[in-house]
Every structure is written in structure tokens, then in C-alpha cells.
């Protein structure tokens, strides 16, 4: 059996309780060495075989899983953040399907949640934005034309850009072409939840300069939208005194502040 497990964004105690248990029970761990906190490997059991997938191909990863399975061993495939976001998990699962090896998935805290926590930020402020677009700038991996940053920018929604910290000139041009302003609030969050975390509030126009000044080229998320500065938003209906929910009767004429 193979368990795909989300390791969380960085801090070792941000793995889920279930993920931690699966890790402590595994006979084989294959971890994404580029971004998974090595501290997590301290909790594996004695004799656990550990592979760093940063130096392996897809074929080598699945061969290691197959070898473990043939010996009746349990494998944890430890991915950074949540496996479903840019995790390249489906291609592994398809090979496991071909080989008849069973697997399941344990979610993790994605870095986009870690980045919001680093800034005490709410992505979905009423009256500002109610949507979060998770995307990336095109690099060596192509992005379908209809999903270009420019196309999404046209919505003016909150955007979280993965895998784009080294491509800020292109990203800025696309954001501006799509309709964001030079002074639209933005943020760069480097290594969210790691001890070396950095957060920088800037604007779309100053993204590149801010990254350069701080030597950031990778392992960062770019957040874009007015929620970053949270200057003017509406209070939530859910917690308004006049609003009735399944759990609480609203009272007419009670002013919220
Ligand atoms: N599955 C992961 C994303 C993997 S793609 C998740 O859910 O977070 C790798 C990219 O994620 C990096 O290039 C960077 O853009 C982002 N990333 C991963 N961990 C990060 C962290 N702790 N802080 C900021 N960005 C991070």
C-alpha cells in the first residue's frame, strides 16, 4: 500500500495528525527533498528506508514503490504542502494503477494557506473578493492560453501565484495587461512557516524590485489583490446580529458596528 501524504508548507508540526501517524508507521518513505522539512523524517520508525525524490525520475520513484509492495511493505510518498496542488501525483497513481498497487491520499496544508497565515490574511473579504485564483506563470511547463495570468487578472479576484518567483518581469506585465493597477497591493511570501520565512508587502509594480532586493528567486508565493491591504471591506453577514442562521436567530434592529 502506498499513502500519498501532504507534508504541509514547511514547519514540521503543520503535517496533519493522520499524516504524522502514517509517517511513523511507514516501512519506506519517499520524500520531496527540495521542499519537505527534513525534520519530519526524525519521526520515522527504526529501519525505515528513506528515498529523496529530488534526485529521482518518475520511473525510479514508482520502481521503489513496486519493490516495497513486493516485500509487503508500506510506503509513504511525502509531498510538500498538499499533494493535489502542482504535486505531480496523478502520473504516479496511473503507474500504480497499471501495476495493481493500491494507494490512498492524505491531504496537507498547502503553502497558499501557510502564506495567508504568515500575513494573518483572509483571501475572501466580503466586498473585496470572494474568489481565489490559484495559478502559475508559464515556465517550462505550459499553461493553457485560456488560463493565462492575463485572462485571470481580468476578474480582479485574489490571485495566488505558485512557481513564479523567478519570472516576475513576465508576471508583472501579464498582471498589468489583464487589468490590475501598478498600485494593486501584492505580497511575496518566501518559505512560509519555515524558520527563515520572509513576508514582503508591495504592489504589482514593485514585485520584481522587492524580490531582487531580498534575493528571492524561488520557494515563494506571490499574492495579488486588494485583500492584501484589507483597507475597506464589508463585515460578514454570518456574524451580523440581524442575520439568522441555522444556529442563531437574528434580532431586528440590532446594529452591528
Ligand atoms: N503542493 C505544494 C506546491 C508544490 S509546487 C503546496 O501545496 O504548497 C512548489 C511551489 O510551491 C514553489 O515554487 C513555491 O511557489 C510554492 N511553495 C511551496 N512551499 C512554499 C512555502 N513554504 N512558502 C512559499 N511558497 C511555497
Short mmCIF file of C-alpha atoms and ligand atoms in Angstrom, two decimals:
data_model
loop_
_atom_site.label_atom_id
_atom_site.label_comp_id
_atom_site.label_asym_id
_atom_site.label_seq_id
_atom_site.Cartn_x
_atom_site.Cartn_y
_atom_site.Cartn_z
CA UNK A 1 0.00 0.00 0.00
CA UNK A 2 1.20 3.49 -0.84
CA UNK A 3 -0.01 6.55 1.06
CA UNK A 4 0.38 9.92 -0.66
CA UNK A 5 0.77 12.35 2.24
CA UNK A 6 0.85 16.13 2.32
CA UNK A 7 3.76 17.26 4.48
CA UNK A 8 2.43 20.79 4.94
CA UNK A 9 4.12 24.03 3.92
CA UNK A 10 7.31 23.77 5.96
CA UNK A 11 7.03 23.83 9.75
CA UNK A 12 7.29 20.21 10.86
CA UNK A 13 4.26 20.49 13.16
CA UNK A 14 1.99 21.51 10.28
CA UNK A 15 1.63 17.97 8.97
CA UNK A 16 -1.80 16.52 9.84
CA UNK A 17 -2.24 14.10 12.73
CA UNK A 18 -3.11 11.40 10.20
CA UNK A 19 -0.08 12.20 8.06
CA UNK A 20 2.18 12.03 11.11
CA UNK A 21 0.77 8.62 12.05
CA UNK A 22 1.19 7.23 8.53
CA UNK A 23 4.76 8.53 8.50
CA UNK A 24 5.57 6.91 11.85
CA UNK A 25 4.19 3.57 10.62
CA UNK A 26 5.85 3.53 7.18
CA UNK A 27 8.47 1.00 6.13
CA UNK A 28 9.55 3.15 3.19
CA UNK A 29 9.38 6.94 2.83
CA UNK A 30 9.92 8.74 -0.47
CA UNK A 31 10.04 12.47 0.24
CA UNK A 32 10.29 15.51 -2.00
CA UNK A 33 13.66 16.66 -0.70
CA UNK A 34 13.55 20.07 -2.32
CA UNK A 35 10.71 21.38 -0.13
CA UNK A 36 9.78 18.88 2.58
CA UNK A 37 11.21 19.71 6.01
CA UNK A 38 13.81 17.02 6.83
CA UNK A 39 12.77 17.30 10.50
CA UNK A 40 9.71 15.23 9.57
CA UNK A 41 11.99 12.28 8.89
CA UNK A 42 13.01 12.20 12.55
CA UNK A 43 9.70 10.55 13.39
CA UNK A 44 10.03 7.51 11.12
CA UNK A 45 10.49 4.09 12.73
CA UNK A 46 13.88 2.40 13.03
CA UNK A 47 14.90 0.64 9.84
CA UNK A 48 12.63 2.72 7.62
CA UNK A 49 14.10 3.06 4.13
CA UNK A 50 14.23 6.70 3.00
CA UNK A 51 14.48 7.99 -0.57
CA UNK A 52 14.84 11.62 -1.66
CA UNK A 53 12.77 12.03 -4.82
CA UNK A 54 14.55 15.27 -5.75
CA UNK A 55 17.23 13.09 -7.31
CA UNK A 56 14.88 10.50 -8.84
CA UNK A 57 12.80 10.16 -12.01
CA UNK A 58 9.12 9.16 -12.03
CA UNK A 59 10.20 5.66 -13.11
CA UNK A 60 12.66 5.37 -10.21
CA UNK A 61 10.05 6.56 -7.73
CA UNK A 62 7.45 4.06 -8.87
CA UNK A 63 10.08 1.28 -9.05
CA UNK A 64 10.89 1.96 -5.38
CA UNK A 65 7.18 1.72 -4.57
CA UNK A 66 6.90 -1.54 -6.50
CA UNK A 67 9.89 -3.02 -4.71
CA UNK A 68 8.37 -2.11 -1.34
CA UNK A 69 4.99 -3.53 -2.34
CA UNK A 70 6.54 -6.83 -3.46
CA UNK A 71 8.00 -7.17 0.04
CA UNK A 72 4.64 -6.44 1.66
CA UNK A 73 5.89 -3.06 2.92
CA UNK A 74 4.00 0.18 3.39
CA UNK A 75 5.24 3.28 1.58
CA UNK A 76 4.59 6.93 2.38
CA UNK A 77 5.10 9.28 -0.55
CA UNK A 78 5.62 12.60 1.18
CA UNK A 79 4.79 15.65 -0.90
CA UNK A 80 5.18 19.30 0.03
CA UNK A 81 2.07 21.26 1.01
CA UNK A 82 -0.98 19.46 -0.31
CA UNK A 83 -0.29 16.77 -2.92
CA UNK A 84 -3.12 17.94 -5.18
CA UNK A 85 -1.51 21.31 -5.98
CA UNK A 86 1.35 21.01 -8.50
CA UNK A 87 2.23 17.71 -6.86
CA UNK A 88 2.72 15.53 -9.96
CA UNK A 89 0.82 12.79 -8.13
CA UNK A 90 -1.60 11.67 -10.83
CA UNK A 91 1.20 10.33 -13.03
CA UNK A 92 2.44 8.21 -10.11
CA UNK A 93 -1.08 6.97 -9.40
CA UNK A 94 -1.61 5.96 -13.01
CA UNK A 95 1.53 3.82 -12.93
CA UNK A 96 0.42 2.29 -9.61
CA UNK A 97 -2.96 1.52 -11.23
CA UNK A 98 -1.17 -0.25 -14.09
CA UNK A 99 0.85 -2.29 -11.61
CA UNK A 100 -2.18 -3.05 -9.44
CA UNK A 101 -0.65 -1.38 -6.36
CA UNK A 102 -3.26 0.15 -4.01
CA UNK A 103 -2.87 3.71 -2.73
CA UNK A 104 -4.73 6.48 -0.95
CA UNK A 105 -4.19 10.18 -0.20
CA UNK A 106 -3.87 12.19 2.98
CA UNK A 107 -4.26 15.94 2.47
CA UNK A 108 -1.82 18.53 3.73
CA UNK A 109 -1.77 22.24 4.47
CA UNK A 110 -0.90 23.87 1.18
CA UNK A 111 1.67 26.66 1.13
CA UNK A 112 -1.03 29.08 -0.03
CA UNK A 113 -2.67 28.56 3.36
CA UNK A 114 0.70 28.86 5.07
CA UNK A 115 1.28 32.15 3.25
CA UNK A 116 -2.09 33.53 4.36
CA UNK A 117 -1.26 32.53 7.94
CA UNK A 118 2.11 34.27 7.69
CA UNK A 119 0.30 37.52 6.90
CA UNK A 120 -2.82 36.94 9.02
CA UNK A 121 -4.62 37.41 5.74
CA UNK A 122 -8.15 36.48 4.64
CA UNK A 123 -8.27 35.77 0.91
CA UNK A 124 -12.04 36.19 0.67
CA UNK A 125 -13.02 39.54 2.18
CA UNK A 126 -16.70 40.47 1.60
CA UNK A 127 -16.99 43.39 -0.79
CA UNK A 128 -13.39 42.94 -1.98
CA UNK A 129 -13.03 39.44 -3.43
CA UNK A 130 -14.88 36.20 -2.95
CA UNK A 131 -12.64 34.05 -5.11
CA UNK A 132 -9.05 32.87 -5.05
CA UNK A 133 -7.35 32.04 -8.32
CA UNK A 134 -4.50 29.60 -7.83
CA UNK A 135 -2.26 29.57 -10.83
CA UNK A 136 1.28 30.00 -12.12
CA UNK A 137 3.15 31.90 -14.78
CA UNK A 138 4.13 29.82 -17.73
CA UNK A 139 7.66 28.49 -17.38
CA UNK A 140 8.95 25.25 -18.84
CA UNK A 141 5.52 23.80 -18.09
CA UNK A 142 2.97 25.33 -20.45
CA UNK A 143 -0.24 26.91 -19.18
CA UNK A 144 -3.30 26.67 -21.46
CA UNK A 145 -3.90 30.00 -23.27
CA UNK A 146 -7.39 30.45 -21.79
CA UNK A 147 -5.84 30.18 -18.32
CA UNK A 148 -3.18 32.83 -18.81
CA UNK A 149 -2.41 35.12 -15.86
CA UNK A 150 -3.70 37.94 -18.03
CA UNK A 151 -7.05 36.21 -18.54
CA UNK A 152 -7.48 35.57 -14.81
CA UNK A 153 -6.28 39.06 -13.88
CA UNK A 154 -9.30 40.40 -15.75
CA UNK A 155 -11.52 39.15 -12.90
CA UNK A 156 -9.76 41.32 -10.31
CA UNK A 157 -10.08 38.43 -7.83
CA UNK A 158 -7.44 37.47 -5.30
CA UNK A 159 -4.62 35.62 -7.05
CA UNK A 160 -2.02 33.25 -5.63
CA UNK A 161 0.85 32.51 -7.95
CA UNK A 162 2.91 29.40 -7.44
CA UNK A 163 6.21 28.63 -9.19
CA UNK A 164 6.55 32.19 -10.45
CA UNK A 165 9.03 33.95 -8.15
CA UNK A 166 11.80 33.69 -10.75
CA UNK A 167 9.62 35.08 -13.53
CA UNK A 168 8.46 38.36 -12.04
CA UNK A 169 9.07 40.60 -15.03
CA UNK A 170 6.80 38.46 -17.17
CA UNK A 171 4.29 38.04 -14.35
CA UNK A 172 4.03 41.78 -13.71
CA UNK A 173 3.48 42.51 -17.41
CA UNK A 174 0.72 39.90 -17.54
CA UNK A 175 -0.97 41.19 -14.38
CA UNK A 176 -0.96 44.75 -15.72
CA UNK A 177 -2.14 43.69 -19.18
CA UNK A 178 -5.01 41.85 -17.50
CA UNK A 179 -6.22 44.93 -15.65
CA UNK A 180 -4.54 45.10 -12.26
CA UNK A 181 -3.09 48.53 -11.43
CA UNK A 182 0.58 49.29 -10.76
CA UNK A 183 -0.51 50.08 -7.20
CA UNK A 184 -2.67 46.98 -6.68
CA UNK A 185 -1.48 45.50 -3.37
CA UNK A 186 0.70 42.40 -3.64
CA UNK A 187 2.85 40.31 -1.34
CA UNK A 188 5.79 37.97 -1.63
CA UNK A 189 5.89 35.20 0.95
CA UNK A 190 9.16 33.28 1.00
CA UNK A 191 9.31 29.89 2.74
CA UNK A 192 6.03 30.38 4.57
CA UNK A 193 6.05 28.73 8.03
CA UNK A 194 9.78 27.82 7.85
CA UNK A 195 12.14 29.48 10.39
CA UNK A 196 13.58 31.54 7.52
CA UNK A 197 10.15 32.78 6.38
CA UNK A 198 10.04 36.29 4.85
CA UNK A 199 6.95 38.35 4.09
CA UNK A 200 7.05 41.46 1.95
CA UNK A 201 4.04 43.64 1.23
CA UNK A 202 4.47 45.57 -2.01
CA UNK A 203 2.45 46.39 -5.13
CA UNK A 204 2.14 44.79 -8.54
CA UNK A 205 4.52 47.47 -9.86
CA UNK A 206 7.18 46.77 -7.23
CA UNK A 207 7.09 42.95 -7.19
CA UNK A 208 10.30 42.48 -9.15
CA UNK A 209 12.30 45.12 -7.23
CA UNK A 210 11.11 43.73 -3.90
CA UNK A 211 12.15 40.19 -4.80
CA UNK A 212 15.53 41.37 -6.11
CA UNK A 213 16.23 43.49 -3.04
CA UNK A 214 15.62 40.47 -0.83
CA UNK A 215 17.34 37.89 -3.04
CA UNK A 216 14.16 35.87 -3.58
CA UNK A 217 14.05 33.76 -6.74
CA UNK A 218 12.25 30.60 -5.60
CA UNK A 219 10.23 28.90 -2.85
CA UNK A 220 7.93 31.88 -2.68
CA UNK A 221 4.31 32.65 -3.40
CA UNK A 222 3.08 35.85 -4.96
CA UNK A 223 -0.26 37.11 -3.65
CA UNK A 224 -2.13 39.77 -5.57
CA UNK A 225 -5.27 41.73 -4.81
CA UNK A 226 -6.85 44.32 -2.53
CA UNK A 227 -7.30 41.73 0.25
CA UNK A 228 -3.57 42.11 0.94
CA UNK A 229 -4.15 45.58 2.42
CA UNK A 230 -7.69 44.91 3.66
CA UNK A 231 -8.42 48.66 3.81
CA UNK A 232 -12.14 48.63 3.06
CA UNK A 233 -14.31 45.56 3.25
CA UNK A 234 -17.82 44.75 4.46
CA UNK A 235 -18.34 42.86 7.68
CA UNK A 236 -19.61 39.30 7.23
CA UNK A 237 -23.34 38.61 7.13
CA UNK A 238 -22.83 35.36 9.04
CA UNK A 239 -21.83 37.07 12.28
CA UNK A 240 -24.09 40.11 11.96
CA UNK A 241 -26.60 40.49 14.85
CA UNK A 242 -29.55 40.77 12.37
CA UNK A 243 -28.62 37.71 10.34
CA UNK A 244 -30.46 34.44 11.04
CA UNK A 245 -28.60 31.17 10.55
CA UNK A 246 -29.38 27.54 11.31
CA UNK A 247 -27.65 28.06 14.66
CA UNK A 248 -28.72 31.55 15.74
CA UNK A 249 -31.86 33.72 15.37
CA UNK A 250 -31.09 37.23 14.16
CA UNK A 251 -32.58 40.18 16.06
CA UNK A 252 -34.10 43.01 14.02
CA UNK A 253 -32.91 46.49 14.72
CA UNK A 254 -29.65 45.46 16.38
CA UNK A 255 -26.87 47.50 14.86
CA UNK A 256 -23.55 45.91 14.13
CA UNK A 257 -20.61 48.24 14.44
N1 LIG B 1 1.99 21.09 -3.31
C1 LIG B 1 2.64 22.31 -2.89
C2 LIG B 1 3.14 23.16 -4.06
C3 LIG B 1 4.26 22.50 -4.85
S1 LIG B 1 4.83 23.48 -6.18
C4 LIG B 1 1.67 23.10 -2.00
O1 LIG B 1 0.51 22.71 -1.83
O2 LIG B 1 2.10 24.13 -1.44
C5 LIG B 1 6.21 24.29 -5.46
C6 LIG B 1 5.94 25.77 -5.30
O3 LIG B 1 5.09 25.96 -4.19
C7 LIG B 1 7.15 26.65 -5.02
O4 LIG B 1 7.79 27.03 -6.20
C8 LIG B 1 6.52 27.83 -4.35
O5 LIG B 1 5.91 28.68 -5.29
C9 LIG B 1 5.41 27.18 -3.55
N2 LIG B 1 5.81 26.86 -2.17
C10 LIG B 1 5.92 25.64 -1.61
N3 LIG B 1 6.20 25.75 -0.30
C11 LIG B 1 6.24 27.07 -0.03
C12 LIG B 1 6.43 27.84 1.17
N4 LIG B 1 6.62 27.26 2.35
N5 LIG B 1 6.37 29.18 1.06
C13 LIG B 1 6.13 29.80 -0.11
N6 LIG B 1 5.94 29.13 -1.26
C14 LIG B 1 5.99 27.79 -1.22
#
